[in-house]
JSON list of C-alpha atoms in Angstrom, two decimals:
[
{"chain": "Z", "resi": 1, "resn": "MET", "atom": "CA", "xyz": [0.00, 0.00, 0.00]},
{"chain": "Z", "resi": 2, "resn": "TYR", "atom": "CA", "xyz": [2.81, 2.40, 0.93]},
{"chain": "Z", "resi": 3, "resn": "LYS", "atom": "CA", "xyz": [4.60, 1.60, -2.35]},
{"chain": "Z", "resi": 4, "resn": "ALA", "atom": "CA", "xyz": [1.43, 2.27, -4.40]},
{"chain": "Z", "resi": 5, "resn": "LEU", "atom": "CA", "xyz": [0.84, 5.57, -2.57]},
{"chain": "Z", "resi": 6, "resn": "LEU", "atom": "CA", "xyz": [4.45, 6.64, -3.11]},
{"chain": "Z", "resi": 7, "resn": "THR", "atom": "CA", "xyz": [4.22, 5.74, -6.80]},
{"chain": "Z", "resi": 8, "resn": "GLY", "atom": "CA", "xyz": [1.02, 7.78, -7.11]},
{"chain": "Z", "resi": 9, "resn": "ILE", "atom": "CA", "xyz": [2.63, 10.80, -5.47]},
{"chain": "Z", "resi": 10, "resn": "ILE", "atom": "CA", "xyz": [5.65, 10.57, -7.76]},
{"chain": "Z", "resi": 11, "resn": "LEU", "atom": "CA", "xyz": [3.44, 10.35, -10.87]},
{"chain": "Z", "resi": 12, "resn": "LEU", "atom": "CA", "xyz": [1.37, 13.31, -9.70]},
{"chain": "Z", "resi": 13, "resn": "ALA", "atom": "CA", "xyz": [4.51, 15.37, -9.06]},
{"chain": "Z", "resi": 14, "resn": "LEU", "atom": "CA", "xyz": [5.85, 14.51, -12.52]},
{"chain": "Z", "resi": 15, "resn": "THR", "atom": "CA", "xyz": [2.55, 15.52, -14.12]},
{"chain": "Z", "resi": 16, "resn": "PHE", "atom": "CA", "xyz": [2.59, 18.93, -12.41]},
{"chain": "Z", "resi": 17, "resn": "SER", "atom": "CA", "xyz": [6.27, 19.34, -13.25]},
{"chain": "Z", "resi": 18, "resn": "LEU", "atom": "CA", "xyz": [5.64, 18.64, -16.95]},
{"chain": "Z", "resi": 19, "resn": "ARG", "atom": "CA", "xyz": [2.64, 20.97, -17.05]},
{"chain": "Z", "resi": 20, "resn": "ALA", "atom": "CA", "xyz": [4.67, 23.72, -15.41]},
{"chain": "Z", "resi": 21, "resn": "GLN", "atom": "CA", "xyz": [7.15, 23.47, -18.30]},
{"chain": "Z", "resi": 22, "resn": "GLU", "atom": "CA", "xyz": [4.50, 23.88, -21.01]},
{"chain": "Z", "resi": 23, "resn": "HIS", "atom": "CA", "xyz": [4.33, 27.26, -22.67]},
{"chain": "Z", "resi": 24, "resn": "SER", "atom": "CA", "xyz": [1.70, 28.85, -24.83]},
{"chain": "Z", "resi": 25, "resn": "ILE", "atom": "CA", "xyz": [1.76, 31.21, -27.77]},
{"chain": "Z", "resi": 26, "resn": "GLU", "atom": "CA", "xyz": [0.14, 33.79, -25.50]},
{"chain": "Z", "resi": 27, "resn": "GLN", "atom": "CA", "xyz": [3.20, 33.67, -23.21]},
{"chain": "Z", "resi": 28, "resn": "LEU", "atom": "CA", "xyz": [6.11, 33.50, -25.65]},
{"chain": "Z", "resi": 29, "resn": "GLY", "atom": "CA", "xyz": [4.46, 34.94, -28.74]},
{"chain": "Z", "resi": 30, "resn": "CYS", "atom": "CA", "xyz": [4.65, 34.19, -32.41]},
{"chain": "Z", "resi": 31, "resn": "GLY", "atom": "CA", "xyz": [7.99, 34.71, -34.09]},
{"chain": "Z", "resi": 32, "resn": "THR", "atom": "CA", "xyz": [6.59, 35.03, -37.60]},
{"chain": "Z", "resi": 33, "resn": "GLN", "atom": "CA", "xyz": [7.52, 38.39, -39.05]},
{"chain": "Z", "resi": 34, "resn": "THR", "atom": "CA", "xyz": [6.14, 39.14, -42.49]},
{"chain": "Z", "resi": 35, "resn": "SER", "atom": "CA", "xyz": [6.46, 42.32, -44.45]},
{"chain": "Z", "resi": 36, "resn": "PRO", "atom": "CA", "xyz": [3.79, 43.28, -46.98]},
{"chain": "Z", "resi": 37, "resn": "GLU", "atom": "CA", "xyz": [6.17, 42.03, -49.70]},
{"chain": "Z", "resi": 38, "resn": "GLU", "atom": "CA", "xyz": [6.53, 38.64, -48.00]},
{"chain": "Z", "resi": 39, "resn": "ILE", "atom": "CA", "xyz": [2.76, 38.32, -47.60]},
{"chain": "Z", "resi": 40, "resn": "SER", "atom": "CA", "xyz": [2.40, 39.07, -51.30]},
{"chain": "Z", "resi": 41, "resn": "ALA", "atom": "CA", "xyz": [5.06, 36.45, -52.06]},
{"chain": "Z", "resi": 42, "resn": "ILE", "atom": "CA", "xyz": [3.15, 33.90, -49.95]},
{"chain": "Z", "resi": 43, "resn": "TYR", "atom": "CA", "xyz": [0.03, 34.50, -52.04]},
{"chain": "Z", "resi": 44, "resn": "ASN", "atom": "CA", "xyz": [2.00, 34.30, -55.28]},
{"chain": "Z", "resi": 45, "resn": "ARG", "atom": "CA", "xyz": [4.25, 31.36, -54.40]},
{"chain": "Z", "resi": 46, "resn": "ALA", "atom": "CA", "xyz": [4.21, 27.97, -55.98]},
{"chain": "Z", "resi": 47, "resn": "PRO", "atom": "CA", "xyz": [1.07, 26.00, -55.19]},
{"chain": "Z", "resi": 48, "resn": "LEU", "atom": "CA", "xyz": [0.59, 24.21, -51.89]},
{"chain": "Z", "resi": 49, "resn": "PRO", "atom": "CA", "xyz": [1.91, 20.68, -51.56]},
{"chain": "Z", "resi": 50, "resn": "PRO", "atom": "CA", "xyz": [-0.17, 18.20, -53.56]},
{"chain": "Z", "resi": 51, "resn": "MET", "atom": "CA", "xyz": [-3.48, 17.64, -51.81]},
{"chain": "Z", "resi": 52, "resn": "ARG", "atom": "CA", "xyz": [-5.46, 14.45, -51.62]},
{"chain": "Z", "resi": 53, "resn": "ARG", "atom": "CA", "xyz": [-9.22, 14.44, -51.28]},
{"chain": "Z", "resi": 54, "resn": "THR", "atom": "CA", "xyz": [-10.45, 12.29, -48.40]},
{"chain": "Z", "resi": 55, "resn": "ALA", "atom": "CA", "xyz": [-13.66, 10.28, -48.36]},
{"chain": "Z", "resi": 56, "resn": "HIS", "atom": "CA", "xyz": [-15.18, 13.13, -46.34]},
{"chain": "Z", "resi": 57, "resn": "ALA", "atom": "CA", "xyz": [-14.36, 15.72, -49.06]},
{"chain": "Z", "resi": 58, "resn": "LEU", "atom": "CA", "xyz": [-11.59, 17.31, -46.99]},
{"chain": "Z", "resi": 59, "resn": "ASP", "atom": "CA", "xyz": [-8.44, 18.58, -48.63]},
{"chain": "Z", "resi": 60, "resn": "SER", "atom": "CA", "xyz": [-5.54, 16.62, -47.13]},
{"chain": "Z", "resi": 61, "resn": "LEU", "atom": "CA", "xyz": [-2.14, 18.25, -46.77]},
{"chain": "Z", "resi": 62, "resn": "PRO", "atom": "CA", "xyz": [1.07, 16.34, -45.99]},
{"chain": "Z", "resi": 63, "resn": "LEU", "atom": "CA", "xyz": [3.15, 17.33, -42.96]},
{"chain": "Z", "resi": 64, "resn": "ARG", "atom": "CA", "xyz": [6.80, 16.30, -42.93]},
{"chain": "Z", "resi": 65, "resn": "ILE", "atom": "CA", "xyz": [7.69, 16.08, -39.26]},
{"chain": "Z", "resi": 66, "resn": "HIS", "atom": "CA", "xyz": [11.28, 16.78, -38.21]},
{"chain": "Z", "resi": 67, "resn": "LEU", "atom": "CA", "xyz": [12.01, 16.06, -34.55]},
{"chain": "Z", "resi": 68, "resn": "VAL", "atom": "CA", "xyz": [15.15, 17.94, -33.59]},
{"chain": "Z", "resi": 69, "resn": "GLY", "atom": "CA", "xyz": [17.19, 16.80, -30.61]},
{"chain": "Z", "resi": 70, "resn": "ARG", "atom": "CA", "xyz": [20.55, 17.57, -29.12]},
{"chain": "Z", "resi": 71, "resn": "THR", "atom": "CA", "xyz": [23.67, 16.20, -30.78]},
{"chain": "Z", "resi": 72, "resn": "ASP", "atom": "CA", "xyz": [23.79, 13.50, -28.06]},
{"chain": "Z", "resi": 73, "resn": "GLY", "atom": "CA", "xyz": [20.35, 12.22, -29.17]},
{"chain": "Z", "resi": 74, "resn": "THR", "atom": "CA", "xyz": [18.27, 13.61, -26.29]},
{"chain": "Z", "resi": 75, "resn": "GLY", "atom": "CA", "xyz": [15.47, 16.17, -26.13]},
{"chain": "Z", "resi": 76, "resn": "TYR", "atom": "CA", "xyz": [13.16, 14.96, -28.90]},
{"chain": "Z", "resi": 77, "resn": "HIS", "atom": "CA", "xyz": [9.45, 15.79, -28.72]},
{"chain": "Z", "resi": 78, "resn": "GLN", "atom": "CA", "xyz": [7.38, 12.80, -27.58]},
{"chain": "Z", "resi": 79, "resn": "LEU", "atom": "CA", "xyz": [5.58, 10.96, -30.38]},
{"chain": "Z", "resi": 80, "resn": "GLU", "atom": "CA", "xyz": [2.44, 10.23, -28.33]},
{"chain": "Z", "resi": 81, "resn": "THR", "atom": "CA", "xyz": [1.98, 13.92, -27.57]},
{"chain": "Z", "resi": 82, "resn": "LEU", "atom": "CA", "xyz": [2.69, 14.80, -31.19]},
{"chain": "Z", "resi": 83, "resn": "PHE", "atom": "CA", "xyz": [0.04, 12.45, -32.55]},
{"chain": "Z", "resi": 84, "resn": "ARG", "atom": "CA", "xyz": [-2.58, 13.61, -30.05]},
{"chain": "Z", "resi": 85, "resn": "MET", "atom": "CA", "xyz": [-1.79, 17.23, -30.93]},
{"chain": "Z", "resi": 86, "resn": "LEU", "atom": "CA", "xyz": [-2.24, 16.41, -34.64]},
{"chain": "Z", "resi": 87, "resn": "CYS", "atom": "CA", "xyz": [-5.69, 15.00, -33.89]},
{"chain": "Z", "resi": 88, "resn": "ARG", "atom": "CA", "xyz": [-6.59, 18.32, -32.22]},
{"chain": "Z", "resi": 89, "resn": "LEU", "atom": "CA", "xyz": [-5.11, 20.21, -35.18]},
{"chain": "Z", "resi": 90, "resn": "ASN", "atom": "CA", "xyz": [-7.42, 18.36, -37.54]},
{"chain": "Z", "resi": 91, "resn": "GLU", "atom": "CA", "xyz": [-10.40, 19.15, -35.31]},
{"chain": "Z", "resi": 92, "resn": "LYS", "atom": "CA", "xyz": [-9.49, 22.86, -35.54]},
{"chain": "Z", "resi": 93, "resn": "TYR", "atom": "CA", "xyz": [-9.24, 22.85, -39.35]},
{"chain": "Z", "resi": 94, "resn": "HIS", "atom": "CA", "xyz": [-12.17, 20.50, -40.03]},
{"chain": "Z", "resi": 95, "resn": "ASP", "atom": "CA", "xyz": [-14.71, 23.27, -40.63]},
{"chain": "Z", "resi": 96, "resn": "ALA", "atom": "CA", "xyz": [-12.33, 24.83, -43.17]},
{"chain": "Z", "resi": 97, "resn": "GLY", "atom": "CA", "xyz": [-12.39, 21.54, -45.11]},
{"chain": "Z", "resi": 98, "resn": "MET", "atom": "CA", "xyz": [-8.75, 20.75, -44.38]},
{"chain": "Z", "resi": 99, "resn": "PHE", "atom": "CA", "xyz": [-7.03, 17.68, -42.99]},
{"chain": "Z", "resi": 100, "resn": "PHE", "atom": "CA", "xyz": [-3.33, 17.23, -42.21]},
{"chain": "Z", "resi": 101, "resn": "TYR", "atom": "CA", "xyz": [-1.55, 13.89, -42.28]},
{"chain": "Z", "resi": 102, "resn": "VAL", "atom": "CA", "xyz": [1.99, 12.79, -41.48]},
{"chain": "Z", "resi": 103, "resn": "GLN", "atom": "CA", "xyz": [4.10, 12.10, -44.55]},
{"chain": "Z", "resi": 104, "resn": "TRP", "atom": "CA", "xyz": [6.38, 9.27, -43.46]},
{"chain": "Z", "resi": 105, "resn": "PRO", "atom": "CA", "xyz": [9.02, 8.83, -42.31]},
{"chain": "Z", "resi": 106, "resn": "ILE", "atom": "CA", "xyz": [9.31, 11.15, -39.34]},
{"chain": "Z", "resi": 107, "resn": "ARG", "atom": "CA", "xyz": [12.84, 12.51, -39.46]},
{"chain": "Z", "resi": 108, "resn": "TYR", "atom": "CA", "xyz": [15.10, 12.73, -36.41]},
{"chain": "Z", "resi": 109, "resn": "ILE", "atom": "CA", "xyz": [17.82, 15.38, -36.49]},
{"chain": "Z", "resi": 110, "resn": "LYS", "atom": "CA", "xyz": [20.65, 15.28, -33.94]},
{"chain": "Z", "resi": 111, "resn": "ASN", "atom": "CA", "xyz": [22.01, 18.82, -33.84]},
{"chain": "Z", "resi": 112, "resn": "SER", "atom": "CA", "xyz": [22.25, 21.03, -30.75]},
{"chain": "Z", "resi": 113, "resn": "ALA", "atom": "CA", "xyz": [22.68, 24.16, -32.91]},
{"chain": "Z", "resi": 114, "resn": "TYR", "atom": "CA", "xyz": [19.26, 23.50, -34.48]},
{"chain": "Z", "resi": 115, "resn": "PHE", "atom": "CA", "xyz": [17.71, 22.32, -31.20]},
{"chain": "Z", "resi": 116, "resn": "GLU", "atom": "CA", "xyz": [18.01, 25.91, -29.91]},
{"chain": "Z", "resi": 117, "resn": "HIS", "atom": "CA", "xyz": [18.40, 28.33, -32.78]},
{"chain": "Z", "resi": 118, "resn": "ASN", "atom": "CA", "xyz": [18.00, 31.88, -34.05]},
{"chain": "Z", "resi": 119, "resn": "PHE", "atom": "CA", "xyz": [16.35, 32.77, -37.38]},
{"chain": "Z", "resi": 120, "resn": "ASN", "atom": "CA", "xyz": [19.60, 32.45, -39.37]},
{"chain": "Z", "resi": 121, "resn": "THR", "atom": "CA", "xyz": [20.43, 29.00, -37.98]},
{"chain": "Z", "resi": 122, "resn": "GLY", "atom": "CA", "xyz": [16.79, 27.96, -38.41]},
{"chain": "Z", "resi": 123, "resn": "SER", "atom": "CA", "xyz": [16.92, 29.03, -42.05]},
{"chain": "Z", "resi": 124, "resn": "THR", "atom": "CA", "xyz": [20.06, 26.93, -42.56]},
{"chain": "Z", "resi": 125, "resn": "MET", "atom": "CA", "xyz": [18.32, 23.93, -40.94]},
{"chain": "Z", "resi": 126, "resn": "MET", "atom": "CA", "xyz": [15.32, 24.33, -43.22]},
{"chain": "Z", "resi": 127, "resn": "ARG", "atom": "CA", "xyz": [17.45, 24.60, -46.37]},
{"chain": "Z", "resi": 128, "resn": "GLN", "atom": "CA", "xyz": [19.34, 21.48, -45.35]},
{"chain": "Z", "resi": 129, "resn": "TYR", "atom": "CA", "xyz": [16.43, 19.24, -44.33]},
{"chain": "Z", "resi": 130, "resn": "ASN", "atom": "CA", "xyz": [13.24, 20.43, -46.08]},
{"chain": "Z", "resi": 131, "resn": "VAL", "atom": "CA", "xyz": [11.47, 17.80, -48.16]},
{"chain": "Z", "resi": 132, "resn": "PRO", "atom": "CA", "xyz": [9.72, 19.11, -51.31]},
{"chain": "Z", "resi": 133, "resn": "ASN", "atom": "CA", "xyz": [5.95, 18.85, -51.75]},
{"chain": "Z", "resi": 134, "resn": "THR", "atom": "CA", "xyz": [5.22, 18.73, -48.02]},
{"chain": "Z", "resi": 135, "resn": "ILE", "atom": "CA", "xyz": [4.70, 21.21, -45.20]},
{"chain": "Z", "resi": 136, "resn": "ASN", "atom": "CA", "xyz": [7.92, 20.87, -43.23]},
{"chain": "Z", "resi": 137, "resn": "VAL", "atom": "CA", "xyz": [7.44, 21.22, -39.46]},
{"chain": "Z", "resi": 138, "resn": "TYR", "atom": "CA", "xyz": [10.44, 21.25, -37.11]},
{"chain": "Z", "resi": 139, "resn": "PHE", "atom": "CA", "xyz": [9.91, 20.56, -33.40]},
{"chain": "Z", "resi": 140, "resn": "VAL", "atom": "CA", "xyz": [12.80, 22.12, -31.46]},
{"chain": "Z", "resi": 141, "resn": "ASN", "atom": "CA", "xyz": [13.58, 23.23, -27.92]},
{"chain": "Z", "resi": 142, "resn": "ASP", "atom": "CA", "xyz": [13.85, 26.96, -28.66]},
{"chain": "Z", "resi": 143, "resn": "PRO", "atom": "CA", "xyz": [12.95, 28.56, -31.99]},
{"chain": "Z", "resi": 144, "resn": "ASN", "atom": "CA", "xyz": [14.47, 32.02, -31.58]},
{"chain": "Z", "resi": 145, "resn": "GLY", "atom": "CA", "xyz": [12.92, 32.60, -28.13]},
{"chain": "Z", "resi": 146, "resn": "THR", "atom": "CA", "xyz": [9.32, 32.19, -29.34]},
{"chain": "Z", "resi": 147, "resn": "CYS", "atom": "CA", "xyz": [6.65, 29.50, -29.30]},
{"chain": "Z", "resi": 148, "resn": "GLY", "atom": "CA", "xyz": [7.11, 29.10, -33.02]},
{"chain": "Z", "resi": 149, "resn": "TYR", "atom": "CA", "xyz": [7.41, 30.78, -36.36]},
{"chain": "Z", "resi": 150, "resn": "TYR", "atom": "CA", "xyz": [6.74, 30.32, -40.04]},
{"chain": "Z", "resi": 151, "resn": "SER", "atom": "CA", "xyz": [9.65, 31.16, -42.31]},
{"chain": "Z", "resi": 152, "resn": "PRO", "atom": "CA", "xyz": [8.47, 32.34, -45.73]},
{"chain": "Z", "resi": 153, "resn": "SER", "atom": "CA", "xyz": [12.02, 32.05, -47.09]},
{"chain": "Z", "resi": 154, "resn": "GLY", "atom": "CA", "xyz": [12.50, 28.63, -45.49]},
{"chain": "Z", "resi": 155, "resn": "GLN", "atom": "CA", "xyz": [9.02, 27.45, -46.46]},
{"chain": "Z", "resi": 156, "resn": "ALA", "atom": "CA", "xyz": [8.74, 25.68, -43.11]},
{"chain": "Z", "resi": 157, "resn": "LEU", "atom": "CA", "xyz": [7.58, 26.01, -39.51]},
{"chain": "Z", "resi": 158, "resn": "ALA", "atom": "CA", "xyz": [9.60, 25.77, -36.31]},
{"chain": "Z", "resi": 159, "resn": "ILE", "atom": "CA", "xyz": [7.63, 24.88, -33.16]},
{"chain": "Z", "resi": 160, "resn": "ARG", "atom": "CA", "xyz": [8.88, 24.91, -29.56]},
{"chain": "Z", "resi": 161, "resn": "ASN", "atom": "CA", "xyz": [8.48, 21.51, -27.90]},
{"chain": "Z", "resi": 162, "resn": "SER", "atom": "CA", "xyz": [6.96, 23.07, -24.78]},
{"chain": "Z", "resi": 163, "resn": "CYS", "atom": "CA", "xyz": [4.40, 24.91, -26.97]},
{"chain": "Z", "resi": 164, "resn": "ALA", "atom": "CA", "xyz": [3.39, 21.69, -28.72]},
{"chain": "Z", "resi": 165, "resn": "GLY", "atom": "CA", "xyz": [1.20, 20.07, -26.09]},
{"chain": "Z", "resi": 166, "resn": "ILE", "atom": "CA", "xyz": [-2.05, 18.30, -26.80]},
{"chain": "Z", "resi": 167, "resn": "ASN", "atom": "CA", "xyz": [-4.17, 21.44, -26.32]},
{"chain": "Z", "resi": 168, "resn": "SER", "atom": "CA", "xyz": [-1.66, 23.87, -27.82]},
{"chain": "Z", "resi": 169, "resn": "THR", "atom": "CA", "xyz": [-2.70, 26.21, -30.63]},
{"chain": "Z", "resi": 170, "resn": "THR", "atom": "CA", "xyz": [0.82, 27.08, -31.76]},
{"chain": "Z", "resi": 171, "resn": "LEU", "atom": "CA", "xyz": [0.92, 24.65, -34.69]},
{"chain": "Z", "resi": 172, "resn": "THR", "atom": "CA", "xyz": [-2.60, 25.73, -35.72]},
{"chain": "Z", "resi": 173, "resn": "HIS", "atom": "CA", "xyz": [-1.47, 29.37, -35.63]},
{"chain": "Z", "resi": 174, "resn": "GLU", "atom": "CA", "xyz": [1.77, 28.86, -37.56]},
{"chain": "Z", "resi": 175, "resn": "LEU", "atom": "CA", "xyz": [0.03, 26.73, -40.21]},
{"chain": "Z", "resi": 176, "resn": "GLY", "atom": "CA", "xyz": [-2.30, 29.69, -40.69]},
{"chain": "Z", "resi": 177, "resn": "HIS", "atom": "CA", "xyz": [0.77, 31.75, -41.63]},
{"chain": "Z", "resi": 178, "resn": "PHE", "atom": "CA", "xyz": [1.88, 29.03, -44.04]},
{"chain": "Z", "resi": 179, "resn": "LEU", "atom": "CA", "xyz": [-1.57, 29.14, -45.64]},
{"chain": "Z", "resi": 180, "resn": "GLY", "atom": "CA", "xyz": [-1.34, 32.91, -46.09]},
{"chain": "Z", "resi": 181, "resn": "LEU", "atom": "CA", "xyz": [-2.94, 34.46, -43.00]},
{"chain": "Z", "resi": 182, "resn": "PRO", "atom": "CA", "xyz": [-1.02, 37.37, -41.44]},
{"chain": "Z", "resi": 183, "resn": "HIS", "atom": "CA", "xyz": [-2.00, 36.18, -37.92]},
{"chain": "Z", "resi": 184, "resn": "THR", "atom": "CA", "xyz": [-4.41, 33.32, -37.32]},
{"chain": "Z", "resi": 185, "resn": "PHE", "atom": "CA", "xyz": [-5.49, 34.55, -33.87]},
{"chain": "Z", "resi": 186, "resn": "PHE", "atom": "CA", "xyz": [-4.73, 38.23, -34.28]},
{"chain": "Z", "resi": 187, "resn": "GLY", "atom": "CA", "xyz": [-4.09, 39.96, -30.96]},
{"chain": "Z", "resi": 188, "resn": "TRP", "atom": "CA", "xyz": [-2.31, 37.10, -29.16]},
{"chain": "Z", "resi": 189, "resn": "GLU", "atom": "CA", "xyz": [1.16, 38.03, -30.27]},
{"chain": "Z", "resi": 190, "resn": "ASP", "atom": "CA", "xyz": [3.18, 40.47, -28.12]}
]
């Protein structure tokens, strides 16, 4: 009985500890910075990745997931949390007639410089690892001090691991930028 109680207390403490480490876009903000010229370029860019029509008449867009960890192989975003977050993402975009799916394989990148990066290093990462005809999404520890950003020049998103929880709206927000919206939830940034 004592062992079960102790185990329960430890699990509860870990749960609160993990929740305390989660951040939201409201706290850290959106790092996407787009000038009027970049917004125009987004609208005039090459077409979106090839879409598939689902049985429910939803347009399906492929996400290429890049999990970035430290050079020693630690720090990757948890797959279970990622998949549950993607289910919530699809709930958010359902009424817009859009569905996102994972284009396999999920890529693991061991690079501490990309794990915590500024815009220049993030741009280098995106040029090096982007896969054509998909929406490239990088899950990192710190994308330039923000919860996430969309890089028009990199044609990819960078999302902070701690802003990518099951109920997070960061990926939803940054995908809005990718799809051409200046700010998906205008007023949350800064």
